[in-house]
Tab-separated table of C-alpha atoms in Angstrom:
chain	number	residue	atom	x	y	z
A	1	UNK	CA	-21.640	15.698	11.663
A	2	UNK	CA	-22.085	12.654	13.913
A	3	UNK	CA	-20.960	13.353	17.473
A	4	UNK	CA	-18.891	10.194	17.522
A	5	UNK	CA	-16.716	11.607	14.744
A	6	UNK	CA	-16.381	14.939	16.533
A	7	UNK	CA	-14.863	13.061	19.463
A	8	UNK	CA	-12.442	11.354	17.106
A	9	UNK	CA	-14.319	8.109	16.553
A	10	UNK	CA	-15.432	6.595	13.290
A	11	UNK	CA	-19.004	5.412	13.462
A	12	UNK	CA	-21.124	7.139	10.771
A	13	UNK	CA	-21.236	3.886	8.758
A	14	UNK	CA	-21.797	0.477	10.282
A	15	UNK	CA	-21.721	-0.477	13.939
A	16	UNK	CA	-19.208	-3.236	13.244
A	17	UNK	CA	-16.718	-0.498	12.339
A	18	UNK	CA	-17.195	1.295	15.629
A	19	UNK	CA	-14.117	0.693	17.756
A	20	UNK	CA	-14.425	2.166	21.217
A	21	UNK	CA	-11.108	3.937	21.209
A	22	UNK	CA	-10.320	7.421	20.072
A	23	UNK	CA	-8.868	8.348	16.721
A	24	UNK	CA	-6.958	11.381	15.543
A	25	UNK	CA	-5.299	12.118	12.228
A	26	UNK	CA	-1.716	13.395	12.411
A	27	UNK	CA	-1.324	15.732	9.478
A	28	UNK	CA	1.445	14.803	7.034
A	29	UNK	CA	4.501	17.041	7.073
A	30	UNK	CA	5.050	16.933	3.317
A	31	UNK	CA	2.618	17.929	0.607
A	32	UNK	CA	3.269	14.830	-1.468
A	33	UNK	CA	0.295	12.881	-2.742
A	34	UNK	CA	-0.122	9.435	-4.295
A	35	UNK	CA	-2.929	7.350	-5.766
A	36	UNK	CA	-4.743	4.567	-3.899
A	37	UNK	CA	-7.491	2.932	-5.925
A	38	UNK	CA	-7.492	5.884	-8.309
A	39	UNK	CA	-8.010	8.412	-5.482
A	40	UNK	CA	-5.277	10.851	-4.497
A	41	UNK	CA	-4.256	10.756	-0.823
A	42	UNK	CA	-1.260	12.034	1.174
A	43	UNK	CA	1.774	9.922	0.302
A	44	UNK	CA	2.512	9.463	4.021
A	45	UNK	CA	0.512	10.177	7.171
A	46	UNK	CA	-0.050	8.945	10.714
A	47	UNK	CA	-3.069	8.194	12.856
A	48	UNK	CA	-3.232	8.166	16.641
A	49	UNK	CA	-5.266	5.375	18.235
A	50	UNK	CA	-5.974	5.879	21.918
A	51	UNK	CA	-8.217	4.978	24.842
A	52	UNK	CA	-8.825	6.874	28.066
A	53	UNK	CA	-9.672	5.598	31.511
A	54	UNK	CA	-12.287	7.175	33.796
A	55	UNK	CA	-9.813	9.867	34.861
A	56	UNK	CA	-9.030	10.928	31.310
A	57	UNK	CA	-5.561	9.369	31.273
A	58	UNK	CA	-4.292	7.256	28.416
A	59	UNK	CA	-4.523	3.527	29.010
A	60	UNK	CA	-3.613	2.840	25.396
A	61	UNK	CA	-1.842	5.049	22.887
A	62	UNK	CA	-0.262	4.080	19.578
A	63	UNK	CA	0.798	5.948	16.456
A	64	UNK	CA	0.414	4.057	13.177
A	65	UNK	CA	2.400	5.431	10.247
A	66	UNK	CA	1.187	4.744	6.723
A	67	UNK	CA	2.662	5.439	3.319
A	68	UNK	CA	1.667	4.695	-0.259
A	69	UNK	CA	3.990	2.322	-2.081
A	70	UNK	CA	3.306	1.243	-5.665
A	71	UNK	CA	-0.341	2.256	-5.378
A	72	UNK	CA	-0.927	0.403	-2.117
A	73	UNK	CA	-1.343	1.804	1.381
A	74	UNK	CA	1.194	0.131	3.670
A	75	UNK	CA	1.887	0.281	7.382
A	76	UNK	CA	5.425	1.590	7.762
A	77	UNK	CA	5.729	1.622	11.547
A	78	UNK	CA	4.085	1.698	14.972
A	79	UNK	CA	5.064	3.655	18.072
A	80	UNK	CA	3.415	3.518	21.475
A	81	UNK	CA	3.673	5.781	24.511
A	82	UNK	CA	1.888	3.385	26.875
A	83	UNK	CA	3.143	-0.072	25.926
A	84	UNK	CA	6.171	-1.821	24.532
A	85	UNK	CA	5.884	-1.892	20.748
A	86	UNK	CA	5.498	-5.680	20.582
A	87	UNK	CA	2.683	-5.536	23.135
A	88	UNK	CA	0.940	-2.688	21.325
A	89	UNK	CA	1.232	-4.556	18.025
A	90	UNK	CA	-0.307	-7.631	19.610
A	91	UNK	CA	-3.210	-5.623	21.019
A	92	UNK	CA	-3.877	-3.935	17.696
A	93	UNK	CA	-3.615	-7.179	15.747
A	94	UNK	CA	-5.936	-8.969	18.158
A	95	UNK	CA	-8.581	-6.298	17.699
A	96	UNK	CA	-8.553	-6.142	13.871
A	97	UNK	CA	-6.635	-7.467	10.881
A	98	UNK	CA	-3.983	-5.204	9.397
A	99	UNK	CA	-6.143	-4.754	6.292
A	100	UNK	CA	-8.987	-3.507	8.480
A	101	UNK	CA	-6.605	-1.064	10.166
A	102	UNK	CA	-5.702	0.248	6.705
A	103	UNK	CA	-9.390	0.665	5.958
A	104	UNK	CA	-9.853	2.588	9.216
A	105	UNK	CA	-6.942	4.856	8.308
A	106	UNK	CA	-8.445	5.685	4.910
A	107	UNK	CA	-11.875	6.276	6.413
A	108	UNK	CA	-10.465	8.651	9.004
A	109	UNK	CA	-8.363	10.446	6.409
A	110	UNK	CA	-11.294	10.975	4.041
A	111	UNK	CA	-13.597	12.109	6.841
A	112	UNK	CA	-11.005	14.594	8.055
A	113	UNK	CA	-10.392	15.987	4.572
A	114	UNK	CA	-14.114	16.481	4.010
A	115	UNK	CA	-14.516	18.085	7.424
A	116	UNK	CA	-11.679	20.525	6.657
A	117	UNK	CA	-13.550	21.483	3.479
A	118	UNK	CA	-16.624	22.346	5.609
A	119	UNK	CA	-18.507	19.318	4.365
A	120	UNK	CA	-21.976	18.521	5.630
A	121	UNK	CA	-22.584	15.413	7.776
A	122	UNK	CA	-23.964	13.711	4.680
A	123	UNK	CA	-20.832	14.566	2.694
A	124	UNK	CA	-18.615	13.274	5.504
A	125	UNK	CA	-20.594	10.023	5.517
A	126	UNK	CA	-20.245	9.733	1.735
A	127	UNK	CA	-16.485	10.279	2.008
A	128	UNK	CA	-16.236	7.523	4.600
A	129	UNK	CA	-18.238	5.154	2.391
A	130	UNK	CA	-15.923	5.948	-0.522
A	131	UNK	CA	-12.880	5.176	1.603
A	132	UNK	CA	-14.470	1.978	2.846
A	133	UNK	CA	-14.877	0.803	-0.741
A	134	UNK	CA	-11.267	1.393	-1.756
A	135	UNK	CA	-9.045	-1.682	-2.118
A	136	UNK	CA	-6.357	-1.816	0.573
A	137	UNK	CA	-4.338	-4.331	-1.416
A	138	UNK	CA	-3.324	-4.253	-5.045
A	139	UNK	CA	-4.631	-7.197	-7.048
A	140	UNK	CA	-1.733	-8.716	-8.914
A	141	UNK	CA	-2.765	-10.144	-12.234
A	142	UNK	CA	-0.954	-13.351	-13.119
A	143	UNK	CA	1.200	-12.760	-16.160
A	144	UNK	CA	0.607	-15.380	-18.843
A	145	UNK	CA	3.210	-17.317	-20.809
A	146	UNK	CA	2.196	-15.494	-23.981
A	147	UNK	CA	2.798	-12.150	-22.237
A	148	UNK	CA	6.216	-13.349	-21.024
A	149	UNK	CA	7.083	-14.426	-24.567
A	150	UNK	CA	6.154	-10.923	-25.740
A	151	UNK	CA	8.309	-9.441	-22.972
A	152	UNK	CA	11.235	-11.573	-24.141
A	153	UNK	CA	10.754	-10.455	-27.751
A	154	UNK	CA	10.628	-6.760	-26.847
A	155	UNK	CA	13.659	-7.142	-24.593
A	156	UNK	CA	15.662	-9.040	-27.218
A	157	UNK	CA	14.897	-6.574	-30.027
A	158	UNK	CA	15.870	-3.617	-27.863
A	159	UNK	CA	19.108	-5.333	-26.813
A	160	UNK	CA	20.034	-6.068	-30.416
A	161	UNK	CA	19.297	-2.436	-31.326
A	162	UNK	CA	21.634	-1.210	-28.600
A	163	UNK	CA	18.813	0.251	-26.498
A	164	UNK	CA	18.294	-0.241	-22.736
A	165	UNK	CA	16.157	-3.407	-22.903
A	166	UNK	CA	14.345	-3.232	-19.569
A	167	UNK	CA	13.474	0.392	-20.201
A	168	UNK	CA	12.109	-0.653	-23.597
A	169	UNK	CA	9.881	-3.274	-21.927
A	170	UNK	CA	8.608	-0.687	-19.426
A	171	UNK	CA	7.799	1.768	-22.231
A	172	UNK	CA	6.197	-0.850	-24.483
A	173	UNK	CA	3.831	-2.120	-21.779
A	174	UNK	CA	3.389	1.269	-20.030
A	175	UNK	CA	4.720	-0.148	-16.749
A	176	UNK	CA	7.180	1.053	-14.150
A	177	UNK	CA	10.825	0.059	-14.496
A	178	UNK	CA	10.548	-2.187	-11.416
A	179	UNK	CA	7.578	-4.049	-12.912
A	180	UNK	CA	9.391	-4.426	-16.239
A	181	UNK	CA	12.451	-5.812	-14.433
A	182	UNK	CA	10.255	-8.317	-12.589
A	183	UNK	CA	8.665	-9.433	-15.851
A	184	UNK	CA	12.071	-9.826	-17.486
A	185	UNK	CA	13.136	-11.988	-14.553
A	186	UNK	CA	10.020	-14.130	-14.925
A	187	UNK	CA	10.681	-14.489	-18.654
A	188	UNK	CA	14.161	-15.792	-17.845
A	189	UNK	CA	12.796	-18.183	-15.205
A	190	UNK	CA	10.296	-19.617	-17.694
A	191	UNK	CA	12.963	-20.062	-20.362
A	192	UNK	CA	11.592	-17.493	-22.817
A	193	UNK	CA	14.702	-15.364	-22.356
A	194	UNK	CA	18.255	-16.605	-21.865
A	195	UNK	CA	20.245	-16.042	-18.706
A	196	UNK	CA	21.738	-12.620	-18.207
A	197	UNK	CA	25.264	-12.011	-19.439
A	198	UNK	CA	26.433	-10.711	-16.064
A	199	UNK	CA	25.983	-6.988	-15.497
A	200	UNK	CA	25.617	-6.412	-19.204
A	201	UNK	CA	22.109	-7.845	-19.237
A	202	UNK	CA	20.947	-9.290	-22.530
A	203	UNK	CA	21.441	-13.014	-23.048
A	204	UNK	CA	24.665	-14.892	-22.558
A	205	UNK	CA	25.757	-17.098	-25.438
A	206	UNK	CA	25.554	-20.815	-24.740
A	207	UNK	CA	29.339	-21.257	-24.813
A	208	UNK	CA	29.743	-18.412	-22.319
A	209	UNK	CA	27.457	-20.228	-19.885
A	210	UNK	CA	29.387	-23.487	-20.366
A	211	UNK	CA	32.747	-21.786	-20.023
A	212	UNK	CA	33.996	-22.514	-23.505
A	213	UNK	CA	33.243	-23.386	-27.150
A	214	UNK	CA	31.307	-26.487	-28.104
């Protein structure tokens, strides 16, 4: 295994990913896992970024907490033992973009997991390359008007049948309930589905929206 990784630094790949500060993975407390780019990772974990001076004392120390939300790795918080949080954030942000910090976190996580499984230096390097290739942001596909019209039709049919309409949309398109709700909202915004009838959902009749009969 490369000596730079043994000392807590990530440098088995490319020199432009070598950041001359130490790294350490803080093991997650829970056993929960989630998918990022089709690869299962701990649902929440922390990394420790640090730098020593010539005496071995910390001159920089920050803990970056990450968690997986809707298939995307997100930074949930930063704590520092050497600087005010705002100052530490500024130093981190000046060094790399937040997306690059996410990539570092995944690389460190994968290297650590492979090391714990007694992987060879080559296997550790392969794990780091795999992590480096994972998307750190989810690509949102623009939903077309024809798809929104289909969403409106599924929603309307379920409502008329007395079924939970948003749940029906989620099931029909194999999406989460939150995604289905967002699509229903977009269908309303584009005029493919009428305005909601208050908390009841569905579509309010035209006279209800106007406050009386026409």
